[in-house]
PDB file of C-alpha atoms and ligand atoms in Angstrom:
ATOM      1  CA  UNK R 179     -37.826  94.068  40.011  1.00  0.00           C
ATOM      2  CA  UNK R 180     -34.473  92.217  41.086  1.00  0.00           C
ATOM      3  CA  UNK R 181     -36.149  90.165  43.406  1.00  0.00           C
ATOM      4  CA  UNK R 182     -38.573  89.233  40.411  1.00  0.00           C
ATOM      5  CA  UNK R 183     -37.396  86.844  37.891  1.00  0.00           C
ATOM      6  CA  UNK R 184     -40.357  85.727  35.165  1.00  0.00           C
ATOM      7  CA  UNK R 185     -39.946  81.962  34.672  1.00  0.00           C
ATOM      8  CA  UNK R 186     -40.172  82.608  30.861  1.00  0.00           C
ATOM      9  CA  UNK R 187     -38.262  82.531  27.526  1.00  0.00           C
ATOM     10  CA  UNK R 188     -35.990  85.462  27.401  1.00  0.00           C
ATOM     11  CA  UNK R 189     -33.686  86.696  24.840  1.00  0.00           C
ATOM     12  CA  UNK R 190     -30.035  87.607  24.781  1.00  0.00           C
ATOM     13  CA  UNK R 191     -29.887  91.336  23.524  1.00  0.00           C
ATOM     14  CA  UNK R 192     -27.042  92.007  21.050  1.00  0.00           C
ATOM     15  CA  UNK R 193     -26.362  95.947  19.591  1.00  0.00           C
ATOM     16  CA  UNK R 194     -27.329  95.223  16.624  1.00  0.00           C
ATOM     17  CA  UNK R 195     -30.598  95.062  18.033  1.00  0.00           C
ATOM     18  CA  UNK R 196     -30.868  97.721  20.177  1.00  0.00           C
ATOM     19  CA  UNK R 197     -32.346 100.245  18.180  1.00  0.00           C
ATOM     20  CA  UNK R 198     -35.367  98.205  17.119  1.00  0.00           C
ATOM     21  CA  UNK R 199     -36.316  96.969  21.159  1.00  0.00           C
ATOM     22  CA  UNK R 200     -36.401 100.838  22.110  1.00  0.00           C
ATOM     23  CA  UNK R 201     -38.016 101.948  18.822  1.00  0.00           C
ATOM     24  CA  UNK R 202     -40.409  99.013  19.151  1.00  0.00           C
ATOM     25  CA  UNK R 203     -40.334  97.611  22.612  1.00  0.00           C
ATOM     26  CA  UNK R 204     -40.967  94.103  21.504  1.00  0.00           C
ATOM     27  CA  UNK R 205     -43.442  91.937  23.796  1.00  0.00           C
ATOM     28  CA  UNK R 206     -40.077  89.853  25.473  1.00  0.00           C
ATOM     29  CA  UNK R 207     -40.247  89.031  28.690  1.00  0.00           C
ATOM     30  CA  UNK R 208     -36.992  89.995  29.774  1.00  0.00           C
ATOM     31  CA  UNK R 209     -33.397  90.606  28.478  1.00  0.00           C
ATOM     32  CA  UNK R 210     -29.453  89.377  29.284  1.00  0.00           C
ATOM     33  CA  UNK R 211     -26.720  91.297  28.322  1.00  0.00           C
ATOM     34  CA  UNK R 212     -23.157  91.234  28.284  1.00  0.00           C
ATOM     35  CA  UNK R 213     -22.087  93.028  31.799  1.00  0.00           C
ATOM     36  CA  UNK R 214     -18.691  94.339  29.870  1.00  0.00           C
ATOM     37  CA  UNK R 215     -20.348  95.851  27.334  1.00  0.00           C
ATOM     38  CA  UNK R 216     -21.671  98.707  29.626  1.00  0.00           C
ATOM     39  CA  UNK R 217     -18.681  98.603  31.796  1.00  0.00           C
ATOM     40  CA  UNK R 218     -18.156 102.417  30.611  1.00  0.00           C
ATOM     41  CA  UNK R 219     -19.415 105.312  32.560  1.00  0.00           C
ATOM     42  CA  UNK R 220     -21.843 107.129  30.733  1.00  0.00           C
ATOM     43  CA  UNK R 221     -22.037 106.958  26.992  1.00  0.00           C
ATOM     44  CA  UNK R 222     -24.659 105.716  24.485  1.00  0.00           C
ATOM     45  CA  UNK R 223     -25.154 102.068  25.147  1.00  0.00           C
ATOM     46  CA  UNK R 224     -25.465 102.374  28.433  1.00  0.00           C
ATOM     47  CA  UNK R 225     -28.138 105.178  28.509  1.00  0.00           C
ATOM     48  CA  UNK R 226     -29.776 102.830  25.369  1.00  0.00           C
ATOM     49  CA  UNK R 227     -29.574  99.943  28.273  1.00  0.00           C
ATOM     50  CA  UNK R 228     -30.787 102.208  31.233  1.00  0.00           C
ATOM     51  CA  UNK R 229     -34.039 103.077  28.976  1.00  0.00           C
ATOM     52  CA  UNK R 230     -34.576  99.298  28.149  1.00  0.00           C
ATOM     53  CA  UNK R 231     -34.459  98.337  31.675  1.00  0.00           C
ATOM     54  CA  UNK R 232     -37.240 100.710  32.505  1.00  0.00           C
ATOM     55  CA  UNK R 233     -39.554  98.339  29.994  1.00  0.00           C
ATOM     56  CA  UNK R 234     -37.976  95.510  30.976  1.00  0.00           C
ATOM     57  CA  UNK R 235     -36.086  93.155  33.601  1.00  0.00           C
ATOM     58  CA  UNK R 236     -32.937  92.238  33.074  1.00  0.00           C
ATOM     59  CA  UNK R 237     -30.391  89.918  33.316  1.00  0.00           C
ATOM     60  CA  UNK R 238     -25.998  90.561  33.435  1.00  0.00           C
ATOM     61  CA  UNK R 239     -23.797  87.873  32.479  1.00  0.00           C
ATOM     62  CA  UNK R 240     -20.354  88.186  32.536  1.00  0.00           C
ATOM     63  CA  UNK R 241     -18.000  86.824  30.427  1.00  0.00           C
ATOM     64  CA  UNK R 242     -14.079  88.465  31.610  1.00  0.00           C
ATOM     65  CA  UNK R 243     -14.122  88.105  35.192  1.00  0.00           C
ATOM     66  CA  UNK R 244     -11.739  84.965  34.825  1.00  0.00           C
ATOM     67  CA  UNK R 245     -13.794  82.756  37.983  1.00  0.00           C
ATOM     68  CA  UNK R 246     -11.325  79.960  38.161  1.00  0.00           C
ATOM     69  CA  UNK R 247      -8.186  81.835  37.300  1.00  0.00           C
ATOM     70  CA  UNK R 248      -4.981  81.747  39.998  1.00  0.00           C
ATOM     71  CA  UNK R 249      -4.123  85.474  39.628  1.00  0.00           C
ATOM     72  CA  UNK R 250      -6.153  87.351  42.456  1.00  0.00           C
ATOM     73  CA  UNK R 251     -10.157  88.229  41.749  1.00  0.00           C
ATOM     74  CA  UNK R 252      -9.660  91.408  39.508  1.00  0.00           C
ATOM     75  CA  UNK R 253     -11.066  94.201  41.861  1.00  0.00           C
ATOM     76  CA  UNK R 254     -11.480  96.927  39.347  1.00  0.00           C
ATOM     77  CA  UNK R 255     -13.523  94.875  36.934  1.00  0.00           C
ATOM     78  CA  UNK R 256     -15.819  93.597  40.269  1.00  0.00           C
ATOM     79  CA  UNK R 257     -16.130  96.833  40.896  1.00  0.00           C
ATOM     80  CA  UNK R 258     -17.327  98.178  37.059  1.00  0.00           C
ATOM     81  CA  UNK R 259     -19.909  94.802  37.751  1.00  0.00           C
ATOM     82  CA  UNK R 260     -21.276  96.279  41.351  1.00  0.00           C
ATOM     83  CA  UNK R 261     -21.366  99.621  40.049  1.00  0.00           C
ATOM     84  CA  UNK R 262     -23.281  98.575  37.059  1.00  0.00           C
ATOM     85  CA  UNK R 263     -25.398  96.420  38.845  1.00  0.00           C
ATOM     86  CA  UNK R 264     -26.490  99.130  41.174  1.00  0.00           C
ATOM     87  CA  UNK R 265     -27.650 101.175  38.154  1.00  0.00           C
ATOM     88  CA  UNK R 266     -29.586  98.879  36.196  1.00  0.00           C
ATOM     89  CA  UNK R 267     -30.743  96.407  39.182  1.00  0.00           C
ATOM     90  CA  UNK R 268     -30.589  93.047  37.295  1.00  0.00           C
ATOM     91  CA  UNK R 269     -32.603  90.327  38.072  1.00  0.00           C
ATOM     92  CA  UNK R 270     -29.826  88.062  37.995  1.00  0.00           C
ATOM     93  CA  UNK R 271     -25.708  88.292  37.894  1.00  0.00           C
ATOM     94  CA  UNK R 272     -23.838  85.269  35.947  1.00  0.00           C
ATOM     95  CA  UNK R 273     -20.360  84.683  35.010  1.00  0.00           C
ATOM     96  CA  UNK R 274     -18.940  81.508  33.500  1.00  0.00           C
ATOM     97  CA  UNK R 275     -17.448  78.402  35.597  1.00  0.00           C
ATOM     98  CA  UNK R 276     -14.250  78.818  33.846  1.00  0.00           C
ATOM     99  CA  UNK R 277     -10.823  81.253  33.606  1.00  0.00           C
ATOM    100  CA  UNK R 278      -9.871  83.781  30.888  1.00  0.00           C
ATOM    101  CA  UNK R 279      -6.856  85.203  31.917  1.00  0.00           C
ATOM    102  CA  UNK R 280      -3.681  84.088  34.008  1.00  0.00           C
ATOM    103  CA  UNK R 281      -0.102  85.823  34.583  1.00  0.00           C
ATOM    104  CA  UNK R 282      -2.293  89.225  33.775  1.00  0.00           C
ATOM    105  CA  UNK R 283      -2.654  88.059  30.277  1.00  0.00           C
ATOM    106  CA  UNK R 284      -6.092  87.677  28.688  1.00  0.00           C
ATOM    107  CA  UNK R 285      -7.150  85.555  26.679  1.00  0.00           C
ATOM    108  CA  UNK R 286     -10.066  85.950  24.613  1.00  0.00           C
ATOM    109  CA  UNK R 287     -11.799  82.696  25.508  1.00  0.00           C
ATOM    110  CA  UNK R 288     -13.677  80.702  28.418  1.00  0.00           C
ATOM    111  CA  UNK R 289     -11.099  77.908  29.204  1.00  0.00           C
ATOM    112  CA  UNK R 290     -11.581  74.507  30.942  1.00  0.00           C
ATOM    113  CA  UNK R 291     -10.623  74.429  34.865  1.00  0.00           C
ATOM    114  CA  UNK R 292      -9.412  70.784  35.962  1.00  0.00           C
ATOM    115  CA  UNK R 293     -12.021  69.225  37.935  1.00  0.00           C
ATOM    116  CA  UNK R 294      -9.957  68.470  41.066  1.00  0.00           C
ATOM    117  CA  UNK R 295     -10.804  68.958  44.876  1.00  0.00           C
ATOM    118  CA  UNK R 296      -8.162  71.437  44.866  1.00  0.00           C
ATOM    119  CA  UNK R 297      -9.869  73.133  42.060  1.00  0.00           C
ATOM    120  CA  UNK R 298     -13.113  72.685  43.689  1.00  0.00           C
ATOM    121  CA  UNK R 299     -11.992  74.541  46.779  1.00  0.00           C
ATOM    122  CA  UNK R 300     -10.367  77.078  45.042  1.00  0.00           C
ATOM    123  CA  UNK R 301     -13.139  78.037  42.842  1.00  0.00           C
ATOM    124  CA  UNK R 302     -15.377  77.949  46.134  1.00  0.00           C
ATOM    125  CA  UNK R 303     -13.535  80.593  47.693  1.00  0.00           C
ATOM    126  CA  UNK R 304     -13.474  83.071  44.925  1.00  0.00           C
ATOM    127  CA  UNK R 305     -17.318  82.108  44.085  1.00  0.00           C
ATOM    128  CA  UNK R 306     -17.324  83.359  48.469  1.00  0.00           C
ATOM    129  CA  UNK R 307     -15.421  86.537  47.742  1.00  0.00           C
ATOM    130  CA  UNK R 308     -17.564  87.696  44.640  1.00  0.00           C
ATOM    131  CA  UNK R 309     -21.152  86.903  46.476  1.00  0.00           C
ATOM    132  CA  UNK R 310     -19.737  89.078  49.725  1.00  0.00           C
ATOM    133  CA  UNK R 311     -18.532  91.798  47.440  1.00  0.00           C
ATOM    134  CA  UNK R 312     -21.412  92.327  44.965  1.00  0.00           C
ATOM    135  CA  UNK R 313     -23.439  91.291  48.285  1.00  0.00           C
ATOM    136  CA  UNK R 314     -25.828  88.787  46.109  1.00  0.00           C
ATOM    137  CA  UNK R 315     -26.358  85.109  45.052  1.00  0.00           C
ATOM    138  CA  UNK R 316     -24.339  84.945  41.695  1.00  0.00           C
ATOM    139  CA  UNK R 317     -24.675  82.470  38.849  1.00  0.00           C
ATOM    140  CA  UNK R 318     -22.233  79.887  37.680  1.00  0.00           C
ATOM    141  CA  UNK R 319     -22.771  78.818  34.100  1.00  0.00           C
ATOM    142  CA  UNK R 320     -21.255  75.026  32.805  1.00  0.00           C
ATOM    143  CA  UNK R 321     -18.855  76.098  29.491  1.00  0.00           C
ATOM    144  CA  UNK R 322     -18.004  74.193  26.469  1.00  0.00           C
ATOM    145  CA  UNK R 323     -14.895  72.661  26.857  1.00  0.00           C
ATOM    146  CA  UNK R 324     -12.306  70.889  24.016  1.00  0.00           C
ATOM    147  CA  UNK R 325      -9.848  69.452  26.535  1.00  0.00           C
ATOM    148  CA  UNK R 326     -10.464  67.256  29.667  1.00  0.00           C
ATOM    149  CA  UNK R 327      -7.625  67.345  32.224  1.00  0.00           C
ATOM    150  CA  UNK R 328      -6.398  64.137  33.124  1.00  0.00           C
ATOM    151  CA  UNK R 329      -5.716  64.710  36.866  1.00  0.00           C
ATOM    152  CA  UNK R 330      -9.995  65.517  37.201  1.00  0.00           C
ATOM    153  CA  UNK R 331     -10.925  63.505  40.206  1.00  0.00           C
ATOM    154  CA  UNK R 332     -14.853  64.129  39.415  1.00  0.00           C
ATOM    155  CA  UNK R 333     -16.952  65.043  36.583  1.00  0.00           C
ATOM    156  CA  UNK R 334     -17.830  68.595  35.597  1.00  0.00           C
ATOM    157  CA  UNK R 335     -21.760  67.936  36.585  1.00  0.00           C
ATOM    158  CA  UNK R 336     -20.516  66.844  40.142  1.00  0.00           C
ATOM    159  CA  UNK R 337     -18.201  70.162  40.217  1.00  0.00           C
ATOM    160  CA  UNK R 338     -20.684  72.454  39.632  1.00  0.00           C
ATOM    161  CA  UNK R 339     -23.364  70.790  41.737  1.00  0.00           C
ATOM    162  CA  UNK R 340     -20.672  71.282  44.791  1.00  0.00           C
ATOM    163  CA  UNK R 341     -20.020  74.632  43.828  1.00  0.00           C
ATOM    164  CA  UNK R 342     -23.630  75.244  43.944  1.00  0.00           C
ATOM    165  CA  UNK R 343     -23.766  73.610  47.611  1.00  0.00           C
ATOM    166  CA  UNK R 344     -21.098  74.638  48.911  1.00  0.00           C
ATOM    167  CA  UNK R 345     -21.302  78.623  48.046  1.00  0.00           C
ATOM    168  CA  UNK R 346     -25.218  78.834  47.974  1.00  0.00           C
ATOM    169  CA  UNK R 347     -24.904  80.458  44.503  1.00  0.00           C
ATOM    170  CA  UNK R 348     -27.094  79.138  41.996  1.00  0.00           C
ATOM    171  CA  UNK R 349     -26.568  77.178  38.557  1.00  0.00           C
ATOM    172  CA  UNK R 350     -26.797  79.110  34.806  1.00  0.00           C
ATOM    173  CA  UNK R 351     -27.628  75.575  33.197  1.00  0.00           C
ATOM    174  CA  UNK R 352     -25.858  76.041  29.635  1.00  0.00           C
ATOM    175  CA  UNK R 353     -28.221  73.410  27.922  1.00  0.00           C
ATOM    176  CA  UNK R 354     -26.396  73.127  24.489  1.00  0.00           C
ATOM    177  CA  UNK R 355     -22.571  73.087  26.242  1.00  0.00           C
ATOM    178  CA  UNK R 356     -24.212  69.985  28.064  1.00  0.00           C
ATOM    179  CA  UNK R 357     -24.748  68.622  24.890  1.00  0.00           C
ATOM    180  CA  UNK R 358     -21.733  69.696  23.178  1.00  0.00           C
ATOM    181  CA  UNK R 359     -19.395  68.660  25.614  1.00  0.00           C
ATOM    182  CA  UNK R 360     -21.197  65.412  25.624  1.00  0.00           C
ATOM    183  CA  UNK R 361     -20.942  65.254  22.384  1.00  0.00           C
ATOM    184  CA  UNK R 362     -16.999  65.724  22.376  1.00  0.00           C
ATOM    185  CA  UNK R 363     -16.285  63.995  25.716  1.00  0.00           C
ATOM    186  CA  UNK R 364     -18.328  60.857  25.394  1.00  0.00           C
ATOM    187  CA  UNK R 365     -20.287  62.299  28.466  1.00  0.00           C
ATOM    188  CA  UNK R 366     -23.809  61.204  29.457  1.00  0.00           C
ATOM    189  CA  UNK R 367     -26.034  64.316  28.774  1.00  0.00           C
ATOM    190  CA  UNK R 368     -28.859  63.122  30.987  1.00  0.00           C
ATOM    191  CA  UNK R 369     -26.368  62.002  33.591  1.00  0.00           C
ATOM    192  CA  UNK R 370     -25.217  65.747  33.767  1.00  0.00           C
ATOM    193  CA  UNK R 371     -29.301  66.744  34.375  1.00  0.00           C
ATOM    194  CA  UNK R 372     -29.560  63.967  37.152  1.00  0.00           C
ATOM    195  CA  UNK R 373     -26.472  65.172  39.435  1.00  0.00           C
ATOM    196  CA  UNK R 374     -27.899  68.524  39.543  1.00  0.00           C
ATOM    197  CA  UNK R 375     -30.516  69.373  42.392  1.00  0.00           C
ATOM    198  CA  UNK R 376     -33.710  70.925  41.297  1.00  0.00           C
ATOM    199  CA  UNK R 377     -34.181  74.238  42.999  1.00  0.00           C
ATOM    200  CA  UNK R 378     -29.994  75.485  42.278  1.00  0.00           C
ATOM    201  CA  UNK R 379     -30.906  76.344  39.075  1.00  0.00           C
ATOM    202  CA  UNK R 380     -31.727  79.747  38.468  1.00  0.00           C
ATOM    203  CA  UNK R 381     -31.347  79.617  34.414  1.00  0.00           C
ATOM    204  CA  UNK R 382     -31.539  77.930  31.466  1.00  0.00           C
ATOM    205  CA  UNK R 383     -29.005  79.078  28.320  1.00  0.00           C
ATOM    206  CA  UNK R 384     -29.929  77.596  24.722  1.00  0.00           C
ATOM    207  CA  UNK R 385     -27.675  78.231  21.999  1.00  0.00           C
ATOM    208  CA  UNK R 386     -26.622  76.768  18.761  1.00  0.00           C
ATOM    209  CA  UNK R 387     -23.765  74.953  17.704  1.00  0.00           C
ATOM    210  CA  UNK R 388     -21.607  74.836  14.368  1.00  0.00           C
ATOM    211  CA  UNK R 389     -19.686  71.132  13.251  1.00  0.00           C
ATOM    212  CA  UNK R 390     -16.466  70.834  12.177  1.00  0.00           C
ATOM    213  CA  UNK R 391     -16.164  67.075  11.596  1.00  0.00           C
ATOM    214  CA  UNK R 392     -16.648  64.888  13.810  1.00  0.00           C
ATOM    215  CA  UNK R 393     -16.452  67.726  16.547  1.00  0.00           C
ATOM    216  CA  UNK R 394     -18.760  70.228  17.787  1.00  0.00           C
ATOM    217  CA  UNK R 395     -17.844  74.019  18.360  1.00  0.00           C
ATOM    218  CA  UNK R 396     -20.588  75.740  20.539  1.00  0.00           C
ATOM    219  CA  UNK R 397     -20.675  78.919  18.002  1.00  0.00           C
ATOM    220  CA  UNK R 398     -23.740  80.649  19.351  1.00  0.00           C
ATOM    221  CA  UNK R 399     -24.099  81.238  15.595  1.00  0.00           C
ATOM    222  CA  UNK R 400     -26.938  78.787  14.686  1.00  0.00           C
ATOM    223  CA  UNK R 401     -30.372  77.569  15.631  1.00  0.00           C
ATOM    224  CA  UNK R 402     -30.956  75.580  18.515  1.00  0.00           C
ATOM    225  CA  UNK R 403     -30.299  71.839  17.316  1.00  0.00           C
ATOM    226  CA  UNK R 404     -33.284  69.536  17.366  1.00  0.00           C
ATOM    227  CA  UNK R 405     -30.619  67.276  20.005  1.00  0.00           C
ATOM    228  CA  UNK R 406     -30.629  70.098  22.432  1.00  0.00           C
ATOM    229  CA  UNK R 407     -34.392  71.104  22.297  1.00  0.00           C
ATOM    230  CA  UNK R 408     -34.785  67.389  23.552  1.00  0.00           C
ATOM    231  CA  UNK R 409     -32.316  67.671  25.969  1.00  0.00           C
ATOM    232  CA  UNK R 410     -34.013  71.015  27.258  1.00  0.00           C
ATOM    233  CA  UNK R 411     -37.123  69.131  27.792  1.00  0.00           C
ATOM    234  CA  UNK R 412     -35.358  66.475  29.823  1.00  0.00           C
ATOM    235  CA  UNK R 413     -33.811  69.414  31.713  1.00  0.00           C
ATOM    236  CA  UNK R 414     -37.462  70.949  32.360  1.00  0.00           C
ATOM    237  CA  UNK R 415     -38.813  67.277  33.589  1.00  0.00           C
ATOM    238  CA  UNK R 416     -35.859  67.296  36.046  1.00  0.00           C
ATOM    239  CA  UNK R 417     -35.795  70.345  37.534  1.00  0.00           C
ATOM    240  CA  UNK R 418     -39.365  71.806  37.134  1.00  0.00           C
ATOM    241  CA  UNK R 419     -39.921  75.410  34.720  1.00  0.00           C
ATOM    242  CA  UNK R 420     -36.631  77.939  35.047  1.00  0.00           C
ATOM    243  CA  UNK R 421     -36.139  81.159  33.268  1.00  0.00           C
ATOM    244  CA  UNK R 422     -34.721  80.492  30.258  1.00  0.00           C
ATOM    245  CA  UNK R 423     -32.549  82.731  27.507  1.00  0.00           C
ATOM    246  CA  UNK R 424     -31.382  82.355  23.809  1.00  0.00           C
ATOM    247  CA  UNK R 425     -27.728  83.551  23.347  1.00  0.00           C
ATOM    248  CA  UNK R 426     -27.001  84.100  19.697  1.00  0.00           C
ATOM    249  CA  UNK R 427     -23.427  85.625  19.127  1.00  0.00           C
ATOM    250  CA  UNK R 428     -22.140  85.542  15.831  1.00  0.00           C
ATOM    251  CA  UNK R 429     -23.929  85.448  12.301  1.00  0.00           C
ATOM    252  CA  UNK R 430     -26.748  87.418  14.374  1.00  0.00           C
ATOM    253  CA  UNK R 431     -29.894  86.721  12.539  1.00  0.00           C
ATOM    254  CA  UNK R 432     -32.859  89.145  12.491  1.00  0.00           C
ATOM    255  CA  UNK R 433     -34.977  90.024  15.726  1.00  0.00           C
ATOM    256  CA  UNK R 434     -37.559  87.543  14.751  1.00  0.00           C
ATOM    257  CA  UNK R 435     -35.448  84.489  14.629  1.00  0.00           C
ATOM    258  CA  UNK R 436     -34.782  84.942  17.889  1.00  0.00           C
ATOM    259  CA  UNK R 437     -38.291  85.410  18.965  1.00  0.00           C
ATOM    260  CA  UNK R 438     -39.340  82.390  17.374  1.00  0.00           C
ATOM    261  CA  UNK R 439     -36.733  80.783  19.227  1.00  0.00           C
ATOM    262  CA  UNK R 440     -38.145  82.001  22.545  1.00  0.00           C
ATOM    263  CA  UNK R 441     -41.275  81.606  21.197  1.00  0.00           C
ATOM    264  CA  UNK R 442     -40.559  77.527  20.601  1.00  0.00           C
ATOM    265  CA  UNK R 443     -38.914  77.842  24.659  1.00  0.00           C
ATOM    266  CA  UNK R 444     -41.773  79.577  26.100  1.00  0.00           C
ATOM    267  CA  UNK R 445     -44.104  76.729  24.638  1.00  0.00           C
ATOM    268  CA  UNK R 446     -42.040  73.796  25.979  1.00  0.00           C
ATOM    269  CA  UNK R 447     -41.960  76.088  29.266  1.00  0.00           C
ATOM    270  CA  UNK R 448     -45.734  76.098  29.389  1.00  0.00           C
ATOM    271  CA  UNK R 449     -46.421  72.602  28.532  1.00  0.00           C
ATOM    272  CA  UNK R 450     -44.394  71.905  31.788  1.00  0.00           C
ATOM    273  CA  UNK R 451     -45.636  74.284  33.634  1.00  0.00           C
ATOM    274  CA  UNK R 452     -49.422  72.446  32.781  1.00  0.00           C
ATOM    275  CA  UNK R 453     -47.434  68.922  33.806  1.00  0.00           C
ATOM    276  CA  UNK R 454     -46.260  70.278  37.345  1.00  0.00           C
ATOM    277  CA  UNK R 455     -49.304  71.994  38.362  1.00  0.00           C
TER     278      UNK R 455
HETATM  279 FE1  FE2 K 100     -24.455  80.129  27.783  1.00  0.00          FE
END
């Protein structure tokens, strides 16, 4: 089922959750989950996740392995990531265009890389080193950001795009961190969707944000903001109908939120569908 990915609305599967989707097996099309979380070999969540993915495809997207850092690619945790990729065969591998740790200390956040040719390169090689070791097309996802570097010789939509082309990995399409780092920045939303090349994207993340004054902090704790459900529309004229997923990671609301979310994604996905055919 790897090879198979539905071009529908999925949703991001959180443990409080769990129970319910193998109690119930809900009519989703398919799931993501955090890759750390079932980093562990053996144990309850990942037997809970080895029973889901017989119902269901999945999806693994990382959020530790520290992409852009400068300390060397962290072998152990690509090897936790192979080995649980070879037991629950996702349909797709992501990690964030971004780095979490440096100097072997972690921090627990996805921080901004400088958007510099040197960066460029250097995230290019690493992007290399995971595809040849996991031996598969990986995912880069666009992050939120709250500081722009000012040595950045291009913009982040321009970065990414040459990741994608250079590497041959595709692009996780964060819709909302788009929007939020527009928002923040003073970037162009739209001019973000037009410097990306239909066809690299492999996935569509919609989230919600929280305010705190004049600022936006992409909480993954709210419903997706009118703002962003237009932009995701945009995103869908530009680059055609992609699998897309909710992510909802604090103030987790009920199982049927979500699916009304992904029910609200899956009609926007159709209606596009009926404009490109
Ligand atoms: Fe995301």
């Amino acid at each position: 089922m790897s090879g198979r990915v539905p071009v529908s609305a999925g949703i991001g599967l959180r443990s409080p959750h769990v129970a319910r989707v193998l109690a119930e097996r809900p009519a989703v099309p398919w799931f993501e989950v955090h890759s750390e979380n079932y980093f562990a070999e053996g144990g309850q969540a990942l037997r809970a996740l080895e029973r889901i993915r017989a119902d269901y495809p999945v999806s693994l997207h990382g959020v530790g392995l520290s992409l852009g850092s400068t300390d060397a690619l962290d072998l152990r945790h690509l090897a936790r990531l192979k080995s649980l990729a070879s037991r629950i065969d996702p349909m797709l591998v992501s990690e964030h265009l971004c780095w979490s740790a440096v100097g072997g200390r972690h921090y627990n956040d996805l921080l901004p890389l400088p958007y510099t040719d040197e960066a460029l390169e250097h995230v290019c090689s690493r992007v290399d080193a995971v595809q040849d070791y996991l031996s598969r097309q990986i995912l880069v996802e666009n992050v939120s950001t709250y500081y722009v570097f000012p040595e950045r010789a291009m913009s982040e939509c321009d970065f990414i795009a040459a990741v994608a082309a250079r590497t041959g990995c595709s692009i996780l399409l964060d819709v909302n961190n788009i929007h939020v780092n527009a928002a923040n920045h003073g970037d162009d939303a739209l001019a973000f969707l037009d410097a990306i090349v239909p066809g690299t994207v492999g996935e569509i993340h919609l989230a919600g944000f929280d305010r705190d004054g004049e600022r936006l902090i992409d909480t993954h704790g709210a419903p997706v903001a009118p703002e962003v459900w237009s932009l995701y529309q945009a995103a869908l004229q530009r680059l055609g109908p992609v699998a897309t997923l909710i992510e909802w990671d604090t103030d987790i609301p009920s199982f049927a939120v979500l699916q009304g979310e992904a029910a609200h994604a899956q009609r926007l996905l159709e209606a596009e569908s009926r404009v490109a055919a």
